[in-house]
Amino acid sequence: MIFIMEGQILMILVIMPGVLSGYWSVIFENQCALKGTSVVIKCRYDYPSDHTVTSRWWSKAQYIFGAWSLVPLSRLHSPPDFKYVGDDHGNCDLEINNVRHADEGAYFFSFVTTRNRWTSRNFAELSVKELTAVVQPSTVTEGDHVSLSCVSGCSTPTTIVWFRDGQLVPKPVFRARRDDAGRYYCAVLRQETVTSNLVALNVQYRPTNLSVSIDPPQAAESSGVNLTCSSVANPAAVNYTWYKKTDDSSSMLQVGSGQVLSLPSVEASHTGLYLCQARNSVGENNSTEVLLTMTSEEQGSRLLPVLAGVGAFVCVALVIALLLFWRKPRTCAEEKQTALDSRLSGRSSSSSANEDQSDTVYANIHTFPSPPPLVPAAPDIASHSQRSSHCEDDVPTSYEAEVTYSAVTIKPRNQSLHHHTNNSRAPRDSRSKAGESNDSVIYATVAKSS
């Protein structure tokens, strides 16, 4: 009887599809993902070999109206947020892109065969975390060690990279410098768009780059002057102290405090070397020495005549240069006139020396205005300017009408002609017979200088 009952039970188990061990099953792996990354939920499923899968889908448990329900992913998000990357033969992997906090929860897998349907009894849990950047310590003194750490919250191993103000940081542990101050964040290698929160590193250092400015730089006697001290520090310098080197140059005498040292009335005792000392919570530093000099009113009054003399000298030099430039054409003309007169005088002397008898005839020679000279071309202008600058012997032509008296020496061809010229009627006869005989025509060249 017992054997009969066991056989019947075995028969029932064989007839019921999927009841045998290993025939109907779904196996998951829980996943942890960083916000903004992509994750694949690993899944394997099994079914009887004489079945064929006709459809499959993923669902997410949702708490709706006070009860848990399975909602198909197709109703939650549109592709490509969720993508089935499995197949119909045992792989049921699910890929989720651009993971958000809302994607956290329990996921179930279901499938339908030609003879039955199956929904997993367990589920795959997805956790969503964020990168958290930590700088230790966040405020350091220049030269101290700094450690950067990035917490993801997921046990999945990832490679982390660091950035400061967008620039890659080579090492997460370093000795701080003032240039290392800034905002830091971490990211996943090859997924640099997934970043952590921003954390600030504050690097403090004592005052540096101290400088002193004097206003005005040439302090007059009995006038006021200000000495200003500037520095670069973190935190900013709060204490400034002024010192003046003593006469023996072996010690410094404190003469004031504050960022600006004001001297309302400068005296001879105020001149000398000054420096300022700046201090903050980190330390202190000194500036270089600057020299404060004084200019008396007497020195200023002596300087005015000198400046006036220099100005007068410059004006006189300009006037002389202009006069020389203006007189140059007139000098050239005078030189030409002198040369012409010399030649004419030489000719007249030689003529009178060779002749036993000569008569001097004065004639009125009229010159008429000529038309204005043509404007020469550019090369002609240049050549003419070059010739004029060298005072050549060319005699310019005058365009003004004037009476010119010229001495003309006439040499008779024979004694009878010479005797005839002594007659008072000679000029009239010569004019009347000019057309009859060429012997009575006398040619003379008259040169007129401007």
Coordinates of C-alpha atoms in Angstrom, one line a residue:
M1 CA 0.0 0.0 0.0
I2 CA 2.9 2.3 0.8
F3 CA 4.6 1.6 -2.5
I4 CA 1.4 2.3 -4.4
M5 CA 1.0 5.7 -2.7
E6 CA 4.6 6.6 -3.4
G7 CA 4.2 5.7 -7.1
Q8 CA 1.1 7.8 -7.4
I9 CA 2.8 10.8 -5.8
L10 CA 5.8 10.4 -8.2
M11 CA 3.4 10.2 -11.1
I12 CA 1.7 13.5 -10.0
L13 CA 5.0 15.3 -9.7
V14 CA 6.1 14.2 -13.2
I15 CA 2.8 15.2 -14.7
M16 CA 2.9 18.7 -13.1
P17 CA 5.2 20.8 -15.3
G18 CA 8.0 22.7 -13.6
V19 CA 7.7 21.1 -10.3
L20 CA 10.9 19.0 -10.6
S21 CA 14.0 20.6 -9.2
G22 CA 15.9 22.7 -11.7
Y23 CA 13.1 23.1 -14.2
W24 CA 11.6 26.4 -13.1
S25 CA 14.0 28.9 -11.5
V26 CA 15.3 32.5 -11.6
I27 CA 18.6 33.5 -10.0
F28 CA 19.6 37.2 -9.3
E29 CA 22.6 39.2 -8.1
N30 CA 21.9 42.3 -6.1
Q31 CA 23.6 45.5 -7.5
C32 CA 24.9 48.8 -6.2
A33 CA 25.3 51.6 -8.7
L34 CA 26.5 55.2 -8.6
K35 CA 24.1 58.0 -9.5
G36 CA 24.5 58.8 -13.2
T37 CA 26.3 55.6 -14.1
S38 CA 25.0 52.5 -15.9
V39 CA 24.5 49.1 -14.2
V40 CA 23.6 45.6 -15.4
I41 CA 21.5 43.4 -13.1
K42 CA 22.7 39.9 -13.6
C43 CA 20.0 37.2 -14.0
R44 CA 19.7 33.5 -15.0
Y45 CA 16.4 31.6 -15.5
D46 CA 15.5 28.0 -16.3
Y47 CA 12.4 26.1 -17.6
P48 CA 11.6 22.5 -18.8
S49 CA 13.3 21.6 -22.1
D50 CA 10.0 20.8 -23.8
H51 CA 8.8 24.4 -23.4
T52 CA 9.4 27.4 -25.6
V53 CA 9.6 31.0 -24.3
T54 CA 7.1 33.2 -26.0
S55 CA 7.5 36.4 -23.9
R56 CA 9.5 37.9 -20.9
W57 CA 9.6 41.1 -19.0
W58 CA 10.9 42.9 -15.8
S59 CA 8.8 44.4 -13.1
K60 CA 9.5 46.7 -10.2
A61 CA 7.8 46.5 -6.9
Q62 CA 5.8 49.7 -6.3
Y63 CA 3.8 50.7 -3.2
I64 CA 0.5 51.9 -4.6
F65 CA -2.6 52.7 -2.6
G66 CA -1.3 51.1 0.5
A67 CA -0.2 47.8 -1.1
W68 CA 2.8 46.5 -3.0
S69 CA 2.3 45.8 -6.7
L70 CA 4.5 44.7 -9.6
V71 CA 4.6 47.3 -12.3
P72 CA 6.2 46.4 -15.6
L73 CA 9.2 48.6 -16.5
S74 CA 7.7 49.5 -19.8
R75 CA 5.1 51.5 -17.8
L76 CA 7.8 53.2 -15.7
H77 CA 10.4 54.5 -18.1
S78 CA 10.9 54.6 -21.8
P79 CA 14.1 53.2 -23.4
P80 CA 17.0 53.5 -23.2
D81 CA 16.7 53.9 -19.4
F82 CA 15.9 50.2 -19.2
K83 CA 17.1 47.7 -21.7
Y84 CA 16.7 43.9 -21.8
V85 CA 20.1 42.5 -22.8
G86 CA 19.3 38.8 -22.2
D87 CA 17.8 36.2 -24.5
D88 CA 15.2 33.5 -24.6
H89 CA 17.5 30.6 -23.5
G90 CA 18.4 31.4 -19.9
N91 CA 20.0 34.9 -19.8
C92 CA 17.7 37.5 -18.4
D93 CA 20.2 40.4 -17.7
L94 CA 18.8 44.0 -17.4
E95 CA 20.7 47.1 -18.2
I96 CA 19.8 50.4 -16.5
N97 CA 21.3 53.6 -17.9
N98 CA 21.7 57.0 -16.1
V99 CA 20.8 55.5 -12.8
R100 CA 18.8 57.7 -10.4
H101 CA 17.8 57.5 -6.8
A102 CA 14.2 56.7 -8.0
D103 CA 15.6 53.5 -9.6
E104 CA 16.3 51.9 -6.2
G105 CA 14.1 49.0 -5.3
A106 CA 13.2 45.4 -5.9
Y107 CA 13.1 44.0 -9.4
F108 CA 11.2 40.8 -10.5
F109 CA 11.5 38.8 -13.7
S110 CA 8.6 37.0 -15.4
F111 CA 8.4 34.9 -18.6
V112 CA 5.8 32.9 -20.5
T113 CA 6.2 29.6 -22.3
T114 CA 4.1 27.6 -24.7
R115 CA 2.7 25.6 -21.8
N116 CA 3.0 27.7 -18.7
R117 CA 4.2 31.1 -17.1
W118 CA 6.6 31.9 -14.3
T119 CA 7.4 34.9 -12.1
S120 CA 10.4 34.8 -9.8
R121 CA 9.7 34.2 -6.1
N122 CA 12.6 36.3 -5.1
F123 CA 13.9 39.6 -6.4
A124 CA 17.1 41.6 -7.3
E125 CA 17.7 44.6 -5.2
L126 CA 19.3 47.8 -6.7
S127 CA 21.0 50.4 -4.4
V128 CA 21.9 53.8 -5.8
K129 CA 24.8 55.8 -4.1
E130 CA 26.7 58.9 -4.8
L131 CA 30.4 59.8 -4.7
T132 CA 31.4 61.8 -1.6
A133 CA 34.7 63.7 -1.6
V134 CA 36.5 64.4 1.6
V135 CA 39.6 66.6 2.1
Q136 CA 41.5 66.2 5.3
P137 CA 42.2 68.6 6.8
S138 CA 40.1 71.2 4.9
T139 CA 42.2 74.2 6.3
V140 CA 46.0 73.8 6.4
T141 CA 49.0 75.9 6.7
E142 CA 51.4 76.0 3.7
G143 CA 53.7 73.0 4.0
D144 CA 51.2 70.7 5.8
H145 CA 50.1 67.3 4.4
V146 CA 46.7 67.0 2.7
S147 CA 44.8 63.7 2.1
L148 CA 42.0 63.3 -0.5
S149 CA 39.5 60.5 -0.1
C150 CA 36.5 59.5 -2.2
V151 CA 33.6 57.4 -0.7
S152 CA 31.2 55.7 -3.1
G153 CA 29.1 53.6 -0.7
C154 CA 29.2 50.6 -3.1
S155 CA 31.4 47.6 -2.6
T156 CA 32.0 47.4 -6.3
P157 CA 35.7 48.3 -6.9
T158 CA 36.1 51.4 -9.0
T159 CA 39.1 53.6 -10.0
I160 CA 38.8 57.1 -8.7
V161 CA 40.4 60.2 -10.2
W162 CA 40.7 63.7 -8.7
F163 CA 40.3 67.2 -10.1
R164 CA 40.9 70.7 -8.7
D165 CA 39.0 73.5 -10.5
G166 CA 38.8 71.2 -13.6
Q167 CA 42.5 70.3 -13.6
L168 CA 43.6 66.7 -12.9
V169 CA 45.3 66.2 -9.6
P170 CA 48.2 63.7 -9.9
K171 CA 48.2 62.4 -6.3
P172 CA 45.6 62.3 -3.6
V173 CA 48.2 62.9 -0.9
F174 CA 50.5 65.9 -1.1
R175 CA 52.2 68.7 0.8
A176 CA 50.1 71.8 0.5
R177 CA 51.2 74.9 -1.3
R178 CA 49.3 78.2 -1.6
D179 CA 48.5 77.3 -5.3
D180 CA 46.8 74.1 -4.1
A181 CA 43.9 76.1 -2.6
G182 CA 40.7 75.6 -4.5
R183 CA 37.7 73.3 -5.0
Y184 CA 38.2 69.5 -5.4
Y185 CA 35.9 66.7 -6.6
C186 CA 36.4 63.0 -7.4
A187 CA 35.1 61.0 -10.4
V188 CA 35.1 57.4 -11.8
L189 CA 37.8 56.7 -14.3
R190 CA 36.4 56.7 -17.9
Q191 CA 33.1 58.0 -16.5
E192 CA 34.3 61.5 -15.6
T193 CA 30.8 62.9 -16.0
V194 CA 29.9 61.1 -12.8
T195 CA 31.4 63.5 -10.2
S196 CA 31.2 63.9 -6.4
N197 CA 30.3 67.0 -4.4
L198 CA 32.7 69.9 -4.3
V199 CA 35.0 70.3 -1.3
A200 CA 37.2 73.3 -0.6
L201 CA 40.8 73.3 0.5
N202 CA 42.0 76.5 2.3
V203 CA 45.8 77.0 2.4
Q204 CA 47.0 79.7 4.8
Y205 CA 50.4 81.4 4.7
R206 CA 52.1 84.4 6.2
P207 CA 52.3 87.8 4.5
T208 CA 54.6 87.8 1.4
N209 CA 55.4 90.2 -1.5
L210 CA 55.5 93.2 0.8
S211 CA 56.0 96.6 -0.9
V212 CA 56.0 100.2 0.2
S213 CA 54.7 103.1 -2.0
I214 CA 55.4 106.8 -1.3
D215 CA 52.9 109.5 -2.4
P216 CA 54.1 111.9 -3.6
P217 CA 57.5 110.3 -4.5
Q218 CA 59.4 113.9 -4.3
A219 CA 58.2 115.2 -0.9
A220 CA 58.5 118.9 -0.6
E221 CA 59.5 120.5 2.7
S222 CA 56.6 121.3 5.1
S223 CA 54.2 119.3 2.8
G224 CA 52.5 116.0 3.6
V225 CA 53.4 112.5 2.5
N226 CA 51.9 109.0 2.9
L227 CA 53.7 105.7 3.0
T228 CA 51.5 102.7 2.2
C229 CA 52.3 99.0 2.9
S230 CA 50.9 96.2 0.7
S231 CA 51.1 92.5 1.1
V232 CA 49.7 89.1 -0.1
A233 CA 48.6 86.8 2.8
N234 CA 45.9 84.3 3.8
P235 CA 44.3 85.3 6.0
A236 CA 44.9 89.0 5.2
A237 CA 47.4 90.8 7.3
V238 CA 45.7 92.6 10.2
N239 CA 48.8 94.3 11.9
Y240 CA 51.2 96.7 10.3
T241 CA 54.2 98.2 12.0
W242 CA 56.5 100.9 10.6
Y243 CA 60.3 101.2 11.3
K244 CA 62.9 103.8 10.4
K245 CA 66.6 103.1 10.4
T246 CA 68.5 105.1 12.9
D247 CA 71.5 107.3 12.2
D248 CA 74.0 104.7 13.3
S249 CA 72.3 102.2 10.8
S250 CA 72.6 99.5 13.4
S251 CA 69.0 99.4 14.6
M252 CA 65.5 100.2 13.6
L253 CA 63.2 102.6 15.4
Q254 CA 59.4 102.0 15.5
V255 CA 57.7 105.2 14.1
G256 CA 54.1 104.1 13.6
S257 CA 51.5 101.4 13.0
G258 CA 48.7 100.8 10.5
Q259 CA 48.8 100.1 6.8
V260 CA 49.4 103.8 6.0
L261 CA 52.0 105.9 7.7
S262 CA 51.1 109.6 7.3
L263 CA 53.6 112.5 7.8
P264 CA 51.5 115.7 7.7
S265 CA 54.6 118.0 7.6
V266 CA 57.9 116.7 6.2
E267 CA 61.0 117.9 8.0
A268 CA 64.7 117.1 7.5
S269 CA 64.5 114.6 10.4
H270 CA 62.0 112.5 8.5
T271 CA 64.3 111.7 5.6
G272 CA 65.9 108.2 5.7
L273 CA 65.2 104.5 5.2
Y274 CA 61.8 103.0 6.1
L275 CA 60.3 99.5 6.1
C276 CA 57.0 98.0 7.2
Q277 CA 56.2 94.7 9.0
A278 CA 52.9 92.8 8.3
R279 CA 51.5 90.1 10.5
N280 CA 48.6 87.6 10.4
S281 CA 47.6 84.5 12.3
V282 CA 50.2 82.4 10.5
G283 CA 53.2 84.6 10.9
E284 CA 54.9 87.9 9.9
N285 CA 57.3 89.3 7.3
N286 CA 59.2 92.5 6.5
S287 CA 59.3 94.7 3.4
T288 CA 62.4 95.9 1.7
E289 CA 63.8 99.4 2.8
V290 CA 62.7 102.5 0.9
L291 CA 64.3 105.9 0.9
L292 CA 62.3 109.0 1.8
T293 CA 63.9 112.2 0.5
M294 CA 62.9 115.9 0.8
T295 CA 63.0 118.7 -1.7
S296 CA 63.2 122.2 -0.2
E297 CA 61.4 125.3 -1.5
E298 CA 64.8 126.9 -2.3
Q299 CA 65.7 124.0 -4.5
G300 CA 62.4 124.3 -6.3
S301 CA 62.9 128.1 -6.8
R302 CA 66.4 127.4 -8.3
L303 CA 65.0 124.9 -10.6
L304 CA 62.6 127.4 -12.3
P305 CA 65.2 129.7 -13.9
V306 CA 67.1 126.7 -15.2
L307 CA 63.9 125.4 -16.8
A308 CA 63.1 128.8 -18.2
G309 CA 66.7 129.2 -19.7
V310 CA 66.4 125.8 -21.4
G311 CA 63.1 126.8 -22.9
A312 CA 64.4 130.1 -24.2
F313 CA 67.5 128.4 -25.7
V314 CA 65.2 126.0 -27.6
C315 CA 63.1 128.9 -28.9
V316 CA 66.1 130.8 -30.1
A317 CA 67.6 127.8 -31.8
L318 CA 64.3 127.2 -33.7
V319 CA 64.1 130.8 -34.8
I320 CA 67.7 130.7 -36.1
A321 CA 67.0 127.5 -38.0
L322 CA 64.0 129.0 -39.7
L323 CA 65.9 132.2 -40.7
L324 CA 68.7 130.1 -42.2
F325 CA 66.2 128.1 -44.1
W326 CA 64.4 131.2 -45.4
R327 CA 67.6 133.1 -46.4
K328 CA 69.1 130.2 -48.4
P329 CA 67.3 131.0 -51.7
R330 CA 68.2 134.7 -51.5
T331 CA 71.8 133.9 -50.9
C332 CA 71.9 131.7 -53.9
A333 CA 70.4 134.4 -56.1
E334 CA 73.0 137.0 -54.8
E335 CA 75.8 134.6 -55.5
K336 CA 74.5 134.2 -59.1
Q337 CA 74.2 138.0 -59.5
T338 CA 77.7 138.5 -58.2
A339 CA 79.1 135.9 -60.6
L340 CA 77.2 137.5 -63.5
D341 CA 78.4 141.0 -62.7
S342 CA 81.9 139.8 -62.5
R343 CA 81.7 138.2 -66.0
L344 CA 80.2 141.3 -67.5
S345 CA 82.8 143.5 -65.8
G346 CA 85.6 141.3 -67.1
R347 CA 84.2 141.4 -70.6
S348 CA 83.8 145.2 -70.5
S349 CA 87.4 145.7 -69.2
S350 CA 88.9 143.5 -71.9
S351 CA 87.0 145.2 -74.6
S352 CA 88.0 148.6 -73.6
A353 CA 91.7 147.6 -73.2
N354 CA 91.8 146.2 -76.8
E355 CA 90.2 149.2 -78.4
D356 CA 91.8 152.5 -79.0
Q357 CA 88.5 154.3 -79.2
S358 CA 85.1 153.2 -78.0
D359 CA 81.8 154.8 -77.3
T360 CA 79.4 153.8 -74.6
V361 CA 75.8 153.7 -75.6
Y362 CA 73.0 153.6 -73.1
A363 CA 69.9 151.9 -74.1
N364 CA 66.5 151.4 -72.4
I365 CA 65.8 147.6 -72.6
H366 CA 62.3 146.7 -71.6
T367 CA 61.3 143.2 -70.6
F368 CA 57.7 142.1 -70.8
P369 CA 56.0 139.7 -68.4
S370 CA 56.1 136.2 -69.5
P371 CA 53.4 133.6 -68.9
P372 CA 53.5 131.8 -65.6
P373 CA 56.0 128.9 -65.7
L374 CA 54.7 125.5 -66.3
V375 CA 54.6 123.1 -63.4
P376 CA 57.3 120.6 -64.0
A377 CA 56.7 116.8 -63.5
A378 CA 57.7 115.1 -60.3
P379 CA 61.2 114.0 -61.5
D380 CA 61.8 117.6 -62.9
I381 CA 60.8 119.1 -59.6
A382 CA 63.2 116.9 -57.8
S383 CA 66.1 117.6 -60.2
H384 CA 65.3 121.4 -60.1
S385 CA 65.3 121.3 -56.3
Q386 CA 68.6 119.5 -56.3
R387 CA 70.1 122.1 -58.7
S388 CA 68.8 125.0 -56.7
S389 CA 70.2 123.6 -53.5
H390 CA 73.7 123.7 -55.0
C391 CA 73.4 127.4 -56.2
E392 CA 74.3 126.6 -59.9
D393 CA 75.4 129.3 -62.3
D394 CA 72.2 129.3 -64.3
V395 CA 70.7 132.8 -64.4
P396 CA 67.0 132.7 -63.7
T397 CA 64.6 134.5 -65.9
S398 CA 62.6 137.4 -64.4
Y399 CA 58.9 137.6 -65.0
E400 CA 58.6 141.2 -63.8
A401 CA 58.5 144.2 -66.2
E402 CA 61.2 146.7 -65.3
V403 CA 63.7 149.1 -67.0
T404 CA 67.2 147.8 -67.1
Y405 CA 70.3 150.0 -68.0
S406 CA 73.0 148.1 -69.6
A407 CA 76.4 149.2 -70.9
V408 CA 77.0 148.2 -74.5
T409 CA 80.4 148.5 -76.1
I410 CA 80.4 148.8 -79.9
K411 CA 83.5 148.2 -81.9
P412 CA 83.5 149.9 -85.4
R413 CA 84.5 147.7 -88.3
N414 CA 86.5 150.5 -89.8
Q415 CA 87.5 154.2 -89.2
S416 CA 84.7 155.5 -91.4
L417 CA 82.1 153.6 -89.5
H418 CA 83.7 154.8 -86.2
H419 CA 83.6 158.4 -87.5
H420 CA 80.0 157.9 -88.6
T421 CA 79.0 156.8 -85.1
N422 CA 80.3 160.0 -83.7
N423 CA 77.8 161.9 -85.7
S424 CA 74.6 162.9 -83.9
R425 CA 72.5 161.4 -86.6
A426 CA 74.2 158.0 -86.3
P427 CA 71.4 156.3 -84.3
R428 CA 68.7 157.4 -86.7
D429 CA 70.7 156.5 -89.8
S430 CA 71.5 153.1 -88.4
R431 CA 67.9 152.4 -87.8
S432 CA 66.9 153.6 -91.3
K433 CA 69.5 151.4 -93.0
A434 CA 69.0 148.4 -91.0
G435 CA 67.1 146.7 -93.7
E436 CA 69.5 147.6 -96.4
S437 CA 72.9 146.5 -95.1
N438 CA 73.8 144.0 -92.4
D439 CA 77.0 145.9 -91.8
S440 CA 75.1 148.4 -89.7
V441 CA 73.4 145.9 -87.5
I442 CA 75.0 145.3 -84.1
Y443 CA 74.1 142.3 -82.1
A444 CA 74.5 142.4 -78.3
T445 CA 73.6 139.8 -75.6
V446 CA 72.0 141.3 -72.6
A447 CA 71.7 139.2 -69.4
K448 CA 69.4 140.3 -66.7
S449 CA 69.5 138.9 -63.2
S450 CA 66.5 138.7 -60.9

